[in-house]
């Protein structure tokens, strides 16, 4: 599902990576500063490699030699960050609708009610993000990303900002997504126990 081989230069930072996997949920593990987020940004189309290729589910998203470089919108990526990055002025329901309303009905793989039930968001729909706990915010961020029906879900340290109690609260939801949602996922973390618990295979930086 994932086939990447590229060189990325960001200022003085140079990163060369090659990885290939048929597993649906792949972990990316490494210490802070090892380039994990830079790799995610390259796959998402936010950074452009100097050479190589990025192929996801037999689609070429980037190929330097063939001058292929799809935009982030064309790649249709679902992104979940460690701080959720919800729209503070929008209710939970409007946050969930943000990506859902930007794709045509035929591209929607999930019904809204299914994702709301999967992530137990029904009682939160009318709240604004400031009224949510850290774990609740991450569940909303996950729901928003899934309702965009992405071709790839990129999870960048999604639990690192949570305390132990909130982390224990949300891990079962990640496990449910892994079991029920058939979307390729790349899960980034510097916590080896977390990444072993939630992924099928791990790339080490």
Tab-separated table of C-alpha atoms in Angstrom:
chain	number	residue	atom	x	y	z
A	1	UNK	CA	0.000	0.000	0.000
A	2	UNK	CA	2.893	2.381	0.779
A	3	UNK	CA	5.981	2.691	-1.422
A	4	UNK	CA	8.207	5.684	-0.774
A	5	UNK	CA	11.816	6.403	-1.713
A	6	UNK	CA	12.851	10.031	-1.637
A	7	UNK	CA	15.424	12.588	-0.576
A	8	UNK	CA	14.273	15.688	1.245
A	9	UNK	CA	16.376	18.788	1.895
A	10	UNK	CA	15.063	21.337	4.409
A	11	UNK	CA	17.710	23.988	4.985
A	12	UNK	CA	20.746	22.131	6.328
A	13	UNK	CA	18.615	19.107	7.235
A	14	UNK	CA	18.926	16.299	4.673
A	15	UNK	CA	16.779	13.196	4.890
A	16	UNK	CA	16.914	10.111	2.672
A	17	UNK	CA	14.203	7.521	3.248
A	18	UNK	CA	13.084	4.323	1.560
A	19	UNK	CA	10.254	2.159	2.814
A	20	UNK	CA	7.650	-0.161	1.389
A	21	UNK	CA	4.825	-2.014	3.124
A	22	UNK	CA	1.620	-3.852	2.300
A	23	UNK	CA	0.382	-3.492	5.886
A	24	UNK	CA	-2.628	-1.244	6.370
A	25	UNK	CA	-1.454	0.471	9.585
A	26	UNK	CA	2.234	1.338	9.556
A	27	UNK	CA	4.105	2.965	12.430
A	28	UNK	CA	6.926	5.473	11.997
A	29	UNK	CA	9.134	5.475	15.082
A	30	UNK	CA	12.062	7.670	15.959
A	31	UNK	CA	13.411	10.202	18.420
A	32	UNK	CA	12.470	13.872	18.292
A	33	UNK	CA	14.282	15.575	15.412
A	34	UNK	CA	14.741	12.377	13.397
A	35	UNK	CA	12.499	13.599	10.581
A	36	UNK	CA	9.188	11.850	11.284
A	37	UNK	CA	7.007	14.908	10.706
A	38	UNK	CA	9.049	15.916	7.642
A	39	UNK	CA	8.305	12.510	6.100
A	40	UNK	CA	4.588	12.936	6.782
A	41	UNK	CA	4.656	16.412	5.232
A	42	UNK	CA	6.378	15.037	2.124
A	43	UNK	CA	3.763	12.288	1.769
A	44	UNK	CA	0.979	14.853	2.281
A	45	UNK	CA	2.442	17.157	-0.375
A	46	UNK	CA	3.354	19.923	2.090
A	47	UNK	CA	7.094	19.464	1.390
A	48	UNK	CA	8.522	18.573	-2.025
A	49	UNK	CA	11.390	16.036	-2.130
A	50	UNK	CA	14.423	16.726	-4.314
A	51	UNK	CA	14.312	13.228	-5.822
A	52	UNK	CA	12.522	9.883	-5.688
A	53	UNK	CA	8.877	8.846	-5.589
A	54	UNK	CA	5.828	8.436	-3.353
A	55	UNK	CA	3.258	5.803	-4.328
A	56	UNK	CA	0.156	5.048	-2.280
A	57	UNK	CA	-2.203	2.181	-3.188
A	58	UNK	CA	-0.680	1.957	-6.679
A	59	UNK	CA	-1.220	5.676	-7.299
A	60	UNK	CA	1.826	7.858	-7.957
A	61	UNK	CA	1.571	11.011	-5.884
A	62	UNK	CA	5.122	12.174	-6.534
A	63	UNK	CA	7.798	11.119	-9.002
A	64	UNK	CA	10.661	13.512	-9.575
A	65	UNK	CA	11.888	11.826	-12.774
A	66	UNK	CA	8.398	11.862	-14.332
A	67	UNK	CA	7.614	15.376	-13.055
A	68	UNK	CA	4.549	14.177	-11.125
A	69	UNK	CA	3.636	16.092	-7.981
A	70	UNK	CA	-0.028	15.968	-6.967
A	71	UNK	CA	-1.360	18.742	-4.754
A	72	UNK	CA	-2.389	17.982	-1.175
A	73	UNK	CA	-6.030	18.292	-2.259
A	74	UNK	CA	-5.513	15.782	-5.083
A	75	UNK	CA	-3.939	13.319	-2.645
A	76	UNK	CA	-6.933	13.679	-0.279
A	77	UNK	CA	-5.094	13.155	2.976
A	78	UNK	CA	-6.628	12.939	6.428
A	79	UNK	CA	-4.319	14.615	8.955
A	80	UNK	CA	-4.513	14.343	12.742
A	81	UNK	CA	-1.968	16.302	14.791
A	82	UNK	CA	-1.026	16.143	18.454
A	83	UNK	CA	-2.978	19.332	19.267
A	84	UNK	CA	-6.152	18.398	17.293
A	85	UNK	CA	-6.221	21.793	15.480
A	86	UNK	CA	-9.998	22.106	15.617
A	87	UNK	CA	-11.651	25.325	14.462
A	88	UNK	CA	-12.308	27.108	17.779
A	89	UNK	CA	-15.283	29.151	16.521
A	90	UNK	CA	-17.112	26.088	15.185
A	91	UNK	CA	-19.196	23.541	17.085
A	92	UNK	CA	-18.128	19.888	17.073
A	93	UNK	CA	-20.795	19.184	14.428
A	94	UNK	CA	-19.469	21.940	12.140
A	95	UNK	CA	-15.896	20.739	12.655
A	96	UNK	CA	-16.977	17.249	11.599
A	97	UNK	CA	-18.694	18.654	8.507
A	98	UNK	CA	-15.668	20.669	7.379
A	99	UNK	CA	-14.124	17.969	5.162
A	100	UNK	CA	-17.379	16.052	4.630
A	101	UNK	CA	-18.953	19.039	2.868
A	102	UNK	CA	-15.930	19.506	0.613
A	103	UNK	CA	-16.213	16.191	-1.199
A	104	UNK	CA	-18.953	15.038	-3.541
A	105	UNK	CA	-21.483	12.452	-2.272
A	106	UNK	CA	-20.024	9.669	-4.430
A	107	UNK	CA	-16.630	10.105	-2.726
A	108	UNK	CA	-18.059	9.788	0.783
A	109	UNK	CA	-17.162	6.340	2.113
A	110	UNK	CA	-18.723	6.787	5.555
A	111	UNK	CA	-22.047	8.001	6.823
A	112	UNK	CA	-21.891	10.762	9.391
A	113	UNK	CA	-23.946	8.796	11.932
A	114	UNK	CA	-21.578	5.816	11.693
A	115	UNK	CA	-18.480	7.906	12.547
A	116	UNK	CA	-20.319	9.766	15.322
A	117	UNK	CA	-21.332	6.444	16.887
A	118	UNK	CA	-17.907	4.847	16.341
A	119	UNK	CA	-16.174	7.675	18.220
A	120	UNK	CA	-19.021	8.317	20.729
A	121	UNK	CA	-19.421	11.963	19.741
A	122	UNK	CA	-23.217	12.288	19.847
A	123	UNK	CA	-23.355	14.119	23.182
A	124	UNK	CA	-20.614	16.550	22.096
A	125	UNK	CA	-22.060	17.825	18.803
A	126	UNK	CA	-23.228	21.228	20.060
A	127	UNK	CA	-20.123	21.995	22.127
A	128	UNK	CA	-17.235	24.201	21.013
A	129	UNK	CA	-13.624	22.954	21.312
A	130	UNK	CA	-12.829	25.019	24.413
A	131	UNK	CA	-15.437	22.945	26.273
A	132	UNK	CA	-13.792	19.622	25.363
A	133	UNK	CA	-11.142	17.555	27.149
A	134	UNK	CA	-7.921	16.662	25.336
A	135	UNK	CA	-9.197	13.167	24.564
A	136	UNK	CA	-12.521	14.504	23.272
A	137	UNK	CA	-10.734	16.963	20.982
A	138	UNK	CA	-8.673	14.150	19.469
A	139	UNK	CA	-11.798	12.061	18.885
A	140	UNK	CA	-13.377	14.999	17.041
A	141	UNK	CA	-10.178	15.503	15.011
A	142	UNK	CA	-10.254	11.807	14.084
A	143	UNK	CA	-13.910	12.029	13.115
A	144	UNK	CA	-13.293	15.094	10.956
A	145	UNK	CA	-10.402	13.348	9.177
A	146	UNK	CA	-12.415	10.152	8.585
A	147	UNK	CA	-15.473	11.998	7.248
A	148	UNK	CA	-13.211	13.490	4.584
A	149	UNK	CA	-12.946	9.865	3.311
A	150	UNK	CA	-9.177	10.138	2.852
A	151	UNK	CA	-7.065	7.838	0.709
A	152	UNK	CA	-4.483	7.859	3.513
A	153	UNK	CA	-4.738	8.827	7.175
A	154	UNK	CA	-1.623	10.477	8.632
A	155	UNK	CA	-1.441	10.568	12.434
A	156	UNK	CA	1.346	12.780	13.776
A	157	UNK	CA	1.955	12.059	17.488
A	158	UNK	CA	-1.829	12.124	18.120
A	159	UNK	CA	-1.534	11.081	21.780
A	160	UNK	CA	1.632	12.915	22.836
A	161	UNK	CA	-0.202	15.962	24.252
A	162	UNK	CA	-2.480	13.825	26.456
A	163	UNK	CA	-1.927	12.786	30.039
A	164	UNK	CA	-2.035	9.090	30.954
A	165	UNK	CA	-5.763	9.092	31.794
A	166	UNK	CA	-6.830	10.720	28.515
A	167	UNK	CA	-4.415	8.528	26.566
A	168	UNK	CA	-5.985	5.408	28.089
A	169	UNK	CA	-9.415	6.826	27.211
A	170	UNK	CA	-8.693	7.339	23.518
A	171	UNK	CA	-6.499	4.303	22.658
A	172	UNK	CA	-9.565	1.993	22.411
A	173	UNK	CA	-11.010	4.353	19.775
A	174	UNK	CA	-7.829	4.074	17.707
A	175	UNK	CA	-8.049	0.298	18.028
A	176	UNK	CA	-11.675	0.366	16.811
A	177	UNK	CA	-10.665	2.452	13.806
A	178	UNK	CA	-7.867	0.017	13.024
A	179	UNK	CA	-10.322	-2.898	13.162
A	180	UNK	CA	-13.297	-1.319	11.358
A	181	UNK	CA	-12.006	1.375	8.972
A	182	UNK	CA	-10.191	0.061	5.914
A	183	UNK	CA	-8.060	3.116	5.163
A	184	UNK	CA	-4.247	2.922	5.046
A	185	UNK	CA	-2.711	4.721	8.019
A	186	UNK	CA	0.741	6.015	8.850
A	187	UNK	CA	1.083	6.490	12.597
A	188	UNK	CA	3.987	8.571	13.933
A	189	UNK	CA	5.142	8.354	17.542
A	190	UNK	CA	8.234	8.443	19.740
A	191	UNK	CA	6.505	6.071	22.210
A	192	UNK	CA	7.439	2.495	21.248
A	193	UNK	CA	4.758	0.834	23.420
A	194	UNK	CA	2.042	2.999	21.895
A	195	UNK	CA	3.160	2.348	18.351
A	196	UNK	CA	3.479	-1.409	18.923
A	197	UNK	CA	-0.046	-1.457	20.326
A	198	UNK	CA	-1.667	0.389	17.419
A	199	UNK	CA	0.187	-0.598	14.228
A	200	UNK	CA	0.792	-3.688	12.076
A	201	UNK	CA	4.439	-2.938	11.283
A	202	UNK	CA	7.004	-0.283	12.187
A	203	UNK	CA	9.585	1.706	10.234
A	204	UNK	CA	12.482	2.856	12.406
A	205	UNK	CA	14.314	6.125	11.775
